XYZ file of C-alpha atoms in Angstrom:
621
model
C 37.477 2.702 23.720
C 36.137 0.675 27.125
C 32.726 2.525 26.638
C 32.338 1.429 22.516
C 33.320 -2.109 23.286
C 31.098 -2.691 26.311
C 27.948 -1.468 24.440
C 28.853 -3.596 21.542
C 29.312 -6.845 23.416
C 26.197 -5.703 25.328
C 24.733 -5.526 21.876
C 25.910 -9.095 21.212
C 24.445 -10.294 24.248
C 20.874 -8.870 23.691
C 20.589 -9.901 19.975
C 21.640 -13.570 20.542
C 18.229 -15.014 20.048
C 17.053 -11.982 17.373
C 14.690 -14.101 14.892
C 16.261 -14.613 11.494
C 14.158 -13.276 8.106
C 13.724 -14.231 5.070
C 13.574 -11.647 2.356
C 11.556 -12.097 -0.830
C 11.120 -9.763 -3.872
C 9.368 -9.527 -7.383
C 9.156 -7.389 -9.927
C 5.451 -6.296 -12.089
C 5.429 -5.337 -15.328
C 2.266 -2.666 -15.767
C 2.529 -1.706 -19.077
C 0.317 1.626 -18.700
C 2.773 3.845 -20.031
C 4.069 1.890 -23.046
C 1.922 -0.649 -23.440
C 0.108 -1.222 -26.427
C -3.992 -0.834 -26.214
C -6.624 -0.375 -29.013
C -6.553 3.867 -28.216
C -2.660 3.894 -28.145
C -2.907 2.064 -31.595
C -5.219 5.210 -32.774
C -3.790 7.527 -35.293
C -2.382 10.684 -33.413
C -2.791 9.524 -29.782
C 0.168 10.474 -26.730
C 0.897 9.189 -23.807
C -0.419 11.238 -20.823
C 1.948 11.065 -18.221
C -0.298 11.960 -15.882
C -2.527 9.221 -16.380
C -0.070 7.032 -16.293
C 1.540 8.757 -12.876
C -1.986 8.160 -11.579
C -2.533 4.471 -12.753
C 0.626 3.384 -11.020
C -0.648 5.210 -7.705
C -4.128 3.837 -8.322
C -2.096 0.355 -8.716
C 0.210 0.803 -5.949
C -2.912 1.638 -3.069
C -4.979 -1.197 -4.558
C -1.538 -3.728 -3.977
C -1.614 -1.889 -0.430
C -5.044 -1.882 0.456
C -7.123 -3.605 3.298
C -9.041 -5.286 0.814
C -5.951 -6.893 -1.168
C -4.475 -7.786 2.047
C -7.149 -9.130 3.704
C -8.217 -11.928 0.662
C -3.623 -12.477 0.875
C -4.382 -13.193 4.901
C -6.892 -15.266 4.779
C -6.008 -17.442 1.847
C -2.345 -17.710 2.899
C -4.332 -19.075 6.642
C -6.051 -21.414 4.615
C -3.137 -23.147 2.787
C -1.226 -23.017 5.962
C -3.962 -25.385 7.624
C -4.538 -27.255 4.699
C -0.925 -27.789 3.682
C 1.020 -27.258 7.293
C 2.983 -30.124 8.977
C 3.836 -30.417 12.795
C 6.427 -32.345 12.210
C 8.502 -31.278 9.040
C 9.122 -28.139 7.105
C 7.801 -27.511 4.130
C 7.636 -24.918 1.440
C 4.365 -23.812 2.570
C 5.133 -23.051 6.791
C 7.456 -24.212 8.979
C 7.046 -27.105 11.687
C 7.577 -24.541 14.435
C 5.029 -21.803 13.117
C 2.656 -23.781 12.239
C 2.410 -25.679 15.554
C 1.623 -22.145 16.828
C -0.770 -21.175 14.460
C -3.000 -24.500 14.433
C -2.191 -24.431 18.509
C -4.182 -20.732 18.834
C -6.873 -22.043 16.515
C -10.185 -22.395 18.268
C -11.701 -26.014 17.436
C -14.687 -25.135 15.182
C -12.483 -22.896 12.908
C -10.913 -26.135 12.203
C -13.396 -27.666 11.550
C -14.226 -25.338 8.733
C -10.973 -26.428 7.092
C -11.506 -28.097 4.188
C -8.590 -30.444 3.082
C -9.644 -30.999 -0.434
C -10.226 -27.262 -1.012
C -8.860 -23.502 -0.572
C -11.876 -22.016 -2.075
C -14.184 -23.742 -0.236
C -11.771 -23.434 2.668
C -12.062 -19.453 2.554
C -15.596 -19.751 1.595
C -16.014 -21.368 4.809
C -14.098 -19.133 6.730
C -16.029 -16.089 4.940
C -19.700 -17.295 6.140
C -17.883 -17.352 9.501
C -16.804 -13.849 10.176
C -18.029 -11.725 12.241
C -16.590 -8.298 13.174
C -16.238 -9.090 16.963
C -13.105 -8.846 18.785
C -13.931 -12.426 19.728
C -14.103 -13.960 16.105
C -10.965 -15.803 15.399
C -10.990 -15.583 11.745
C -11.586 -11.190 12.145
C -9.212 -11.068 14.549
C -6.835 -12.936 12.479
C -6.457 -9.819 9.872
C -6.876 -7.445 13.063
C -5.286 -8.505 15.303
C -1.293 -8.844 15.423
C -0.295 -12.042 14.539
C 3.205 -11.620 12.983
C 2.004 -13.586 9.600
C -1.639 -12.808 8.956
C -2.505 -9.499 10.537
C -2.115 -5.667 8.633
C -0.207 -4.543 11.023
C 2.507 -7.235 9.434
C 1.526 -7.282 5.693
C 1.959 -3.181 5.370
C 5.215 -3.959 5.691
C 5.462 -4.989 2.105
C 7.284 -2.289 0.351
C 5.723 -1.222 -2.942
C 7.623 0.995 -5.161
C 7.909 1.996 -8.682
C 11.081 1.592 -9.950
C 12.914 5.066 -11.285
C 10.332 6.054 -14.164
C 9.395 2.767 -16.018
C 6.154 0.598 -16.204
C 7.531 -1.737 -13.446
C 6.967 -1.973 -9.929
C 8.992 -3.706 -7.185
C 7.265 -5.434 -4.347
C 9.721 -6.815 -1.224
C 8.683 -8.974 1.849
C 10.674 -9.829 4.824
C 9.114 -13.106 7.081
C 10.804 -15.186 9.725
C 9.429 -18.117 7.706
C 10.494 -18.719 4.054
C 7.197 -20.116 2.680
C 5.109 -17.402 4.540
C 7.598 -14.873 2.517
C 7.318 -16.429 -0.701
C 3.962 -17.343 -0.695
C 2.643 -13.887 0.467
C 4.102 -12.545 -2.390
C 3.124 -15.231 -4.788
C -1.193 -14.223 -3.740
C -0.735 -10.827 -3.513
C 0.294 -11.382 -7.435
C -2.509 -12.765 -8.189
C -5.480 -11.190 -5.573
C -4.158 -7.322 -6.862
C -5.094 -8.266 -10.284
C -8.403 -9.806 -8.968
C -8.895 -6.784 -7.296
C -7.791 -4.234 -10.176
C -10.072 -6.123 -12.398
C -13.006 -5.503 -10.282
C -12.434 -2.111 -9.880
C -11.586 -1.435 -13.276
C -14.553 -3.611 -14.856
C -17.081 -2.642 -12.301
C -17.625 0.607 -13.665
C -17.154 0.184 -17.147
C -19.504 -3.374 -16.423
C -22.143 -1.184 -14.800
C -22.140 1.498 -18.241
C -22.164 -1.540 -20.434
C -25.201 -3.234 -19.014
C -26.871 0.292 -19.084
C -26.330 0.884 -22.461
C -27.292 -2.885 -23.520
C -30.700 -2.198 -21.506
C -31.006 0.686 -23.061
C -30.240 -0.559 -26.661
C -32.781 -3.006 -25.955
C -35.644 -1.178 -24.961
C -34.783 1.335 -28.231
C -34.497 -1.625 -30.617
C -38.161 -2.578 -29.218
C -39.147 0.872 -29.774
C -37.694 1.071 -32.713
C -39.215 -2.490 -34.069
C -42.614 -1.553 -32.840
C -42.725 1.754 -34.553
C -41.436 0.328 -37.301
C -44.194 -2.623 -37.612
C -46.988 -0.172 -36.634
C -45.924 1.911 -39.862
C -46.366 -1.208 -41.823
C -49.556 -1.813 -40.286
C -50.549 1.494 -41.025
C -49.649 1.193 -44.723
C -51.059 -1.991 -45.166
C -54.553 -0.819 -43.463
C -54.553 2.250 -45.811
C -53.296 0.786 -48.795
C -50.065 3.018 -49.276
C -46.990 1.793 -50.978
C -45.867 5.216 -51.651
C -47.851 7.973 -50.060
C -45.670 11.114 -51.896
C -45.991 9.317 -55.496
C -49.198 8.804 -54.860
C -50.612 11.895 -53.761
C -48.704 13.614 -56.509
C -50.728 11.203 -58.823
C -53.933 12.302 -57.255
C -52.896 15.497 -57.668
C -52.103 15.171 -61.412
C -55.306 13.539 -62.165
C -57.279 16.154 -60.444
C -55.213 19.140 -62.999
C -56.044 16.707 -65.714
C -59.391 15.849 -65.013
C -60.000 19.768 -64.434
C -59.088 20.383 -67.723
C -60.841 17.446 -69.591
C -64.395 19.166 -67.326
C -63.649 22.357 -69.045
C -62.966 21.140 -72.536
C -66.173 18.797 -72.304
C -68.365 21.321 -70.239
C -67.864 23.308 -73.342
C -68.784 20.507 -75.917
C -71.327 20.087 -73.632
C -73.258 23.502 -73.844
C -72.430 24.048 -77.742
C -74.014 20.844 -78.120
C -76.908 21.968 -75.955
C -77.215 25.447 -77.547
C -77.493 24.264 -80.776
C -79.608 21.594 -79.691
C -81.942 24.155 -78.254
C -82.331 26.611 -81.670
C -82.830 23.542 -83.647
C -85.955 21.872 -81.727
C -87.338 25.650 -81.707
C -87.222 25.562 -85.286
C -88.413 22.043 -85.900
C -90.460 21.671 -82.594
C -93.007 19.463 -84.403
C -91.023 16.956 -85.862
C -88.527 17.059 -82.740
C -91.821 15.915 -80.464
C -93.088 13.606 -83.019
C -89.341 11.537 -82.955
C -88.981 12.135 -79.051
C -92.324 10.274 -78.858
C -91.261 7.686 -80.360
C -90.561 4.768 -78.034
C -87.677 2.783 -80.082
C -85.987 6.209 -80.461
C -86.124 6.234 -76.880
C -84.540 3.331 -75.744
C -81.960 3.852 -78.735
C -81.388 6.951 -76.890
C -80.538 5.329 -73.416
C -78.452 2.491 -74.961
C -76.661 5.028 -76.534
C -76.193 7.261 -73.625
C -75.033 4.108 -71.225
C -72.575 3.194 -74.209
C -71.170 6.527 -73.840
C -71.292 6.550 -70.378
C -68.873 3.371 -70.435
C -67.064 4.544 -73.481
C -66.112 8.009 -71.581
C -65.142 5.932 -68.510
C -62.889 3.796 -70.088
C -60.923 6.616 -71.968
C -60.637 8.908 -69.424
C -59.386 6.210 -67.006
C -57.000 5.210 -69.529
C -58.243 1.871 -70.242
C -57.680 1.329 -73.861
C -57.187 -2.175 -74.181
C -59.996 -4.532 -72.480
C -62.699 -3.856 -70.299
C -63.669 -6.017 -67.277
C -66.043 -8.425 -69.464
C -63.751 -8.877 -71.632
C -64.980 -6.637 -73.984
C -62.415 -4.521 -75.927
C -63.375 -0.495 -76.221
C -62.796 -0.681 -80.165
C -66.586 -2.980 -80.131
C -68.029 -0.678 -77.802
C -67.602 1.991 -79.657
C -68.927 -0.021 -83.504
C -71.976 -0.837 -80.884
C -72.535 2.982 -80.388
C -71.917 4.349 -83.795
C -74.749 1.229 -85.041
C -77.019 2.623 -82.545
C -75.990 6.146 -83.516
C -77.388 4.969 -87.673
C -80.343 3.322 -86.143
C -81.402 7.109 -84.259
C -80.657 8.307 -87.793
C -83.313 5.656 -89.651
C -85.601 6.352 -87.067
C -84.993 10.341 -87.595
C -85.528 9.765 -91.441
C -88.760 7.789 -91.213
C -91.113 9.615 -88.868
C -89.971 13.004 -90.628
C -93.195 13.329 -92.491
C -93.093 17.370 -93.539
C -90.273 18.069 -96.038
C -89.816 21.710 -95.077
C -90.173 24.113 -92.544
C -91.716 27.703 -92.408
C -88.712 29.374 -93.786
C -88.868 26.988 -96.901
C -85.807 25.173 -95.118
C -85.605 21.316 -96.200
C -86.441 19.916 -92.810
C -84.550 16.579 -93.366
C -81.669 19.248 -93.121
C -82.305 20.294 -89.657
C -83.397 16.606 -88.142
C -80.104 15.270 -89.117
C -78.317 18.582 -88.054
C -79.969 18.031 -85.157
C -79.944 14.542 -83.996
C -75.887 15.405 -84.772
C -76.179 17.903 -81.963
C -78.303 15.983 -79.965
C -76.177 12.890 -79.908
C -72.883 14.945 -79.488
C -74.758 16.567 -76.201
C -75.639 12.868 -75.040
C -71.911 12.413 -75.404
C -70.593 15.557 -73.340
C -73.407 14.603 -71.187
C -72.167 11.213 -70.234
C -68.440 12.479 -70.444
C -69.465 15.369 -67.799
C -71.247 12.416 -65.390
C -68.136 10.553 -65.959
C -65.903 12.980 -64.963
C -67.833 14.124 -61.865
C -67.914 10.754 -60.944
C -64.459 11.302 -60.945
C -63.741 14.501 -59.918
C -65.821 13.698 -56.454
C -63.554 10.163 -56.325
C -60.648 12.552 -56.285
C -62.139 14.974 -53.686
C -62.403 11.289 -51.812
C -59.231 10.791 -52.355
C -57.754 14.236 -50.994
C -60.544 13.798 -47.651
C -58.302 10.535 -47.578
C -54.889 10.962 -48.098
C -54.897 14.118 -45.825
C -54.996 12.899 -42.429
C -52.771 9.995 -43.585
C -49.687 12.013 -44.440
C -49.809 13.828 -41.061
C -50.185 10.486 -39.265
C -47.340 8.674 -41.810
C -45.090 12.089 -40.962
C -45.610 11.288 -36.917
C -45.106 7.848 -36.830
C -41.805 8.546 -39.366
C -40.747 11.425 -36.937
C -40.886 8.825 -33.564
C -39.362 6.119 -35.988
C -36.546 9.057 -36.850
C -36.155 10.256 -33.318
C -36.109 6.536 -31.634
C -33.268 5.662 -34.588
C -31.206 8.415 -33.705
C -31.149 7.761 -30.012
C -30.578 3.759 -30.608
C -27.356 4.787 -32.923
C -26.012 7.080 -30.366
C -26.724 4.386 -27.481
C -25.184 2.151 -29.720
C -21.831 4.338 -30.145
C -21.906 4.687 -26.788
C -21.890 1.160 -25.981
C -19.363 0.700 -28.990
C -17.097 3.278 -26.944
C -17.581 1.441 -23.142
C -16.666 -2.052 -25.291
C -13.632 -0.590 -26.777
C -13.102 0.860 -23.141
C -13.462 -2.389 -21.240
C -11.334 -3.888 -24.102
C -8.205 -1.516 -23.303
C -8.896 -2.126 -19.726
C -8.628 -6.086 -19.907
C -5.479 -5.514 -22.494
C -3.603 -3.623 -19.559
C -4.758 -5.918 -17.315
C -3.310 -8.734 -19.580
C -0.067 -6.724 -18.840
C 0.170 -7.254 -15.444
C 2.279 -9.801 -15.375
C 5.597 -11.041 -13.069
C 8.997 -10.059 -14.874
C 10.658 -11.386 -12.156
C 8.120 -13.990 -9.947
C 8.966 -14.442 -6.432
C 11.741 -16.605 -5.615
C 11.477 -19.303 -2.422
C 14.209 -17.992 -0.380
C 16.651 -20.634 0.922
C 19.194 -18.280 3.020
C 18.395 -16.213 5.780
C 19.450 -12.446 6.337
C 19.644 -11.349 9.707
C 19.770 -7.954 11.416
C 22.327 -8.820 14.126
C 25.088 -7.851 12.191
C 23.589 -4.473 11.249
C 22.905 -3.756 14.906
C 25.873 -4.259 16.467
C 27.367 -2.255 13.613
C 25.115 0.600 14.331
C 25.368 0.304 18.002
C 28.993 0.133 17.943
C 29.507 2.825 15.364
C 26.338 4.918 17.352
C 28.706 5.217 20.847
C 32.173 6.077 19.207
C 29.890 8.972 17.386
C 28.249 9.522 21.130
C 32.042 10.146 22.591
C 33.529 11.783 19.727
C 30.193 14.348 19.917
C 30.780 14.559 23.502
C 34.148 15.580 23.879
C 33.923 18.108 20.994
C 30.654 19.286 22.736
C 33.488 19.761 26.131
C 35.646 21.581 23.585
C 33.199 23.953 22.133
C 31.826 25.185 25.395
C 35.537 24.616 27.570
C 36.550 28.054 28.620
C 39.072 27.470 30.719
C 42.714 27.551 29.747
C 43.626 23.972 30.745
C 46.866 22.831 29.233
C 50.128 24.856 27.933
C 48.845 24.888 23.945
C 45.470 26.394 24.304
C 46.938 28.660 26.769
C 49.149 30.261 23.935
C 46.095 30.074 21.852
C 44.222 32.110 24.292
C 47.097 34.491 25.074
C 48.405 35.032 21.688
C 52.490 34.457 23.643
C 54.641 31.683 24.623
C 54.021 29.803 27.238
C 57.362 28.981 29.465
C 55.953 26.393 31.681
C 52.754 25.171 33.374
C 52.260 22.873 36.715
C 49.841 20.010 36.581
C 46.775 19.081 38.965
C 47.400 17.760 42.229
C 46.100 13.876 41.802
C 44.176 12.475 45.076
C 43.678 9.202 44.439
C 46.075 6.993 41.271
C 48.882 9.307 40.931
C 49.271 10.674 44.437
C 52.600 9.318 44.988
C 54.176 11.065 41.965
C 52.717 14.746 42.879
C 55.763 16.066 44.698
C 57.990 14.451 41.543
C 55.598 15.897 39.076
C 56.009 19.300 40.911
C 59.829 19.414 41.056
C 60.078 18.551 37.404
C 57.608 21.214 36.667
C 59.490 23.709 38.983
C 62.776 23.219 37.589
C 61.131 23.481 33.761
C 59.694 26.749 34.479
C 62.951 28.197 36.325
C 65.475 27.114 33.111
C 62.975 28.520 30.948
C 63.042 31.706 32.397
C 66.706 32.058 32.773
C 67.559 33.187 29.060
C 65.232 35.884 30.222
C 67.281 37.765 32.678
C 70.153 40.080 32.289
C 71.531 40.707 36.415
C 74.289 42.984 34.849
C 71.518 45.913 34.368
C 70.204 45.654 38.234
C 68.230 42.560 39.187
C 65.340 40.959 37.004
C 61.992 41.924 38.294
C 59.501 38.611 38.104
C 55.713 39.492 38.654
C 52.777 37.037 39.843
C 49.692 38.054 38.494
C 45.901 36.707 38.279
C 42.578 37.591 37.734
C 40.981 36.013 41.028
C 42.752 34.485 44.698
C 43.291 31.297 44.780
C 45.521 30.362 41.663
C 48.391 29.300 43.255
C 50.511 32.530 43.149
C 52.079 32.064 46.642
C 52.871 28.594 45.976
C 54.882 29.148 42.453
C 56.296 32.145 44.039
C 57.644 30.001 46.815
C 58.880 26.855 44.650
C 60.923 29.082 42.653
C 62.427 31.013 45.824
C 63.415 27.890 47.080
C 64.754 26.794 43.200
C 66.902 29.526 42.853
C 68.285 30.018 46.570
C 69.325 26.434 46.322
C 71.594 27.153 43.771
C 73.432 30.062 45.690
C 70.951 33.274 44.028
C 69.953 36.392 46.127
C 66.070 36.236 46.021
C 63.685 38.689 47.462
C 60.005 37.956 47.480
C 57.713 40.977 47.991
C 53.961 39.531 48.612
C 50.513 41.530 49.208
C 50.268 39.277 51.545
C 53.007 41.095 53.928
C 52.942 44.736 52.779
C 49.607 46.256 51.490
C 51.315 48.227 48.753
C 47.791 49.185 46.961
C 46.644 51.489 49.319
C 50.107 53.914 50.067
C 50.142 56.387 47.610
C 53.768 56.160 46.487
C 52.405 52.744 44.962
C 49.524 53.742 43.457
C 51.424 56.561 41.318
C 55.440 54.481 40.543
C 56.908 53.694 37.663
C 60.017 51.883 39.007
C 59.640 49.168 42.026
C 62.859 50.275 42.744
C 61.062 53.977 43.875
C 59.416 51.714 46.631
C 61.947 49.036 47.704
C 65.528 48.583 47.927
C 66.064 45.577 45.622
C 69.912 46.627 44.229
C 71.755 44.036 46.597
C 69.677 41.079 45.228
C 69.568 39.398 41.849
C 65.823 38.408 41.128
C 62.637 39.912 42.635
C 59.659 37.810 42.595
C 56.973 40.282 43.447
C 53.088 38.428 44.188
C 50.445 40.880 43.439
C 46.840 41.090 45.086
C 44.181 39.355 42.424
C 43.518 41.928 39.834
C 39.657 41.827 40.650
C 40.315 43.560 43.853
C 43.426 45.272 43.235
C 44.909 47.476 40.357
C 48.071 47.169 39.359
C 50.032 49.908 38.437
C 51.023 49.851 34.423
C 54.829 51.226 35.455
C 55.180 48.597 37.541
């Protein structure tokens, strides 16, 4: 017990002046695993608990990382020299500690405090860093100031709590307002700092896609307008409907050539037989100079008759002029060819005995129905080569309208996928800034107003720590003790009873007491052997044995003789040390001492035999 109690009051001495801490502690609410987000509101979607494992870890090294620290460090230096007091306490720093801080700070870092300001303060202090061991404001963080250093601040213990969405953060100062307040920024600068991590990616993907949405909507537009330009320069509203009605006018128009091609040469057949049969009279009216010009005004009516039906203007024609007048103008010419017919016609028959008047009207018929077909068939090769026009025009068009609808197509398609895209990264960087709405305080940090100390705890241990040390030791003696040592492990050892044992010899303490200790012992050993003998069979045979010299054989052997003589016994003591039974023969091979000695007028025979490791003892004996 003297050792435990010494190291504990030595541990009480050491620890007087141990600095006292404050501890500090608040709880985060995450919210990745069952908080709500626009893709955990989606029909069908699960939790992965991987993700979330990994989200906490991400969250846990960005609350522990150099970066998160740093930006706690220097802001919590700034408040302290904005805020500190040399002379009182505050909730802030200390008197003491800040004395100490402002006392190491070099005289143009203060003046970069600013005492309207911690922004500008830490701006300040930013534009002054350098990383040199001889920059204050590095050093600060890398150094190993107790308060402001990482060697300090990765003591904060960060640690999810069981299997929930919340995390624990704990912080142990000497000074309650460096405690509290460390915790109270790192709250704040770790969602500062997941927020930039988080965002800058998703940032980065969003401005791409916006760029790129941008250029494609430009792309898009100026395809778009150059189509319209396009359309407008070639006059197309609607190329398909109106190549199909090119194409149906040229299958109608082909039909109309046929049916008037063969108007046409009837017409001119029968015009042909008749002016070989009247030749004469045919000359004599195609001489004739009103005929004539009755003839062209006819065959320009027609002309303008045929174009107007077969363009399918029935109603009025560009002067005004309805077709209906146009064709009373024609059919009064078309008399006036047949006055003109009737009055030249001077012979009355022809060869054959034909009435000629007959033939002339048969054929100015003909002739007027072939300068009909003829101005139809001018008409509709007027027409017919529009139409070829129309195909030599409309061809390269639709390959040119197909291209520019193809890029139009093409740069639509990509501007609807970028747009999906950037749909998706919005949606993204809205889930993101919903869980980092959840980061929130459950239980802030808490200005600590009673210190916890460690004294207690260490005297505890150390006390506690030495009883173990003794306890180990002495069972450490008694696992690797092999010596017999006291009475009780001697009849362990043995496996017998013990009838007495003799204690050490003291030098020093108990010196005076040996020879009392050593007649005690004596006369225990002697009564306990008594019930032992039996002198009325011969007398009782006592032998000393031992494994090596030096046990003290001689000396029992003696204390005993002297014991029992006292008290009026016969005692003979036969001892190696006078006879050398071992090496006679008759000793070597007896069963009975009594074959060797004469030992029937005594009653006890204490015989002292030679150490067994350089003498045998016989087994008889």
């Amino acid at each position: 017990m003297i050792l435990p109690l010494f190291t504990t009051l030595l541990a009480i001495y050491s620890t007087r002046n141990i600095p006292k801490t404050y501890e500090v502690n608040t709880t985060i609410y995450t919210g990745i695993a069952s908080g709500f987000t626009i893709e955990s509101g989606l029909e069908g979607a699960r939790v992965d608990w991987s993700s979330v494992k990994n989200g906490i870890d991400n969250l846990i090294s960005i609350i522990m990382s150099k970066s998160t620290l740093r930006n706690v460090s220097l802001r919590l230096y700034a408040q302290h020299m904005i805020y500190g007091d040399s002379l009182r306490d505050n909730n802030y720093i200390t008197a003491e500690n800040f004395r100490s801080i402002y006392r190491i700070t070099p005289y143009e870092v203060r003046q970069l405090i600013d005492k309207s300001s911690v922004d500008k303060t830490i701006e300040n202090l930013n534009a002054y860093e350098r990383s040199s061991p001889k920059n204050f404001v590095y050093g600060l963080f890398n150094w190993y100031h107790r308060h402001y250093s990482y060697n300090s601040l990765k003591d904060i213990v960060v640690k999810r709590v069981l299997d929930s969405d919340m995390i624990d953060i704990e912080y142990s100062a000497d000074d309650p307002g460096v405690a509290y307040h460390t915790l109270l920024l790192l709250n704040s600068e770790f969602v500062k700092q997941y927020e930039v991590l988080r965002f800058g990616q998703t940032n980065s993907v969003i401005d791409y896609f916006r760029n790129e949405l941008s250029q494609l909507e430009k792309r898009l537009k100026s395809s778009e307008d150059s189509l319209t330009l396009y359309n407008i320069e070639k006059r197309i509203i609607n190329y398909s409907e109106q190549t199909k009605q090119v194409a149906d006018l040229s299958a109608k128009y082909a039909l109309e050539y046929m049916e008037v091609q063969l108007a046409y040469s009837s017409a001119d057949a029968a015009v042909s037989n008749l002016e070989k049969r009247i030749d004469k009279q045919i000359k004599i009216i195609q001489n004739n100079t009103q005929f004539t010009e009755k003839i062209r005004e006819m065959a320009a009516l027609s002309s303008q008759i045929s174009r107007i039906e077969l363009m399918g203007r029935d109603s009025i024609i560009d002067r005004g002029i309805s077709i209906g007048s146009l064709i009373k103008q024609r059919q009064d010419i078309e008399s006036e060819l047949r006055d003109i017919t009737s009055s030249i016609n001077e012979d009355k028959f022809t060869k054959e005995g034909v009435a000629s008047v007959t033939f002339v009207e048969e054929w100015i018929n003909e002739y007027l129905l072939r300068e009909k077909t003829r101005a139809q068939l001018d008409v509709i090769n007027e027409i017919v080569a529009d139409l070829q026009d129309e195909y030599t025009y409309f061809s390269p068009i639709g390959s040119t309208l197909k291209r520019k609808e193809r890029i139009i197509d093409f740069t639509e398609k990509s501007y609807l996928a970028i747009l999906e895209s950037l749909n998706a990264a919005l949606m993204r960087q809205k889930t993101l800034q919903m869980t980092s709405a959840n980061l929130k305080p459950i239980d802030p940090p808490l200005f600590p107003i009673s210190p916890s100390s460690k004294r207690r705890i260490i005297i505890l241990i150390v006390f506690g720590s030495t009883i173990a040390f003794i306890a180990g030791f002495f069972a450490f003696l008694e696992l690797f003790d092999r010596t017999i040592r006291d009475k009780f492990r001697a009849e362990r050892l043995i496996g017998t009873t013990v009838l007495g044992a003799f204690p050490k010899k003291f030098l020093f303490q108990y010196k005076r007491y040996n020879a009392e200790y050593e007649k005690i012992a004596t006369n225990t050993l002697a009564n306990s052997i008594i019930p032992f003998l039996n002198p009325k069979e011969g007398p009782d045979i006592i032998n000393f044995l031992s494994v090596e010299d030096g046990t003290g054989k001689s000396r029992l052997t003696r204390l005993l003789y002297d014991y029992w003589t006292d008290r009026g016994l016969k005692i003979r003591v036969i001892s190696w040390h006078d006879e050398e039974p071992a090496i006679s023969r008759d000793y070597v091979i007896s069963q009975n001492l009594s074959n060797i000695y004469d030992i029937d007028n005594y009653d006890i025979i204490l015989v002292e035999h030679r150490a067994l490791l350089k003498s045998a003892v016989p087994a008889g004996l």
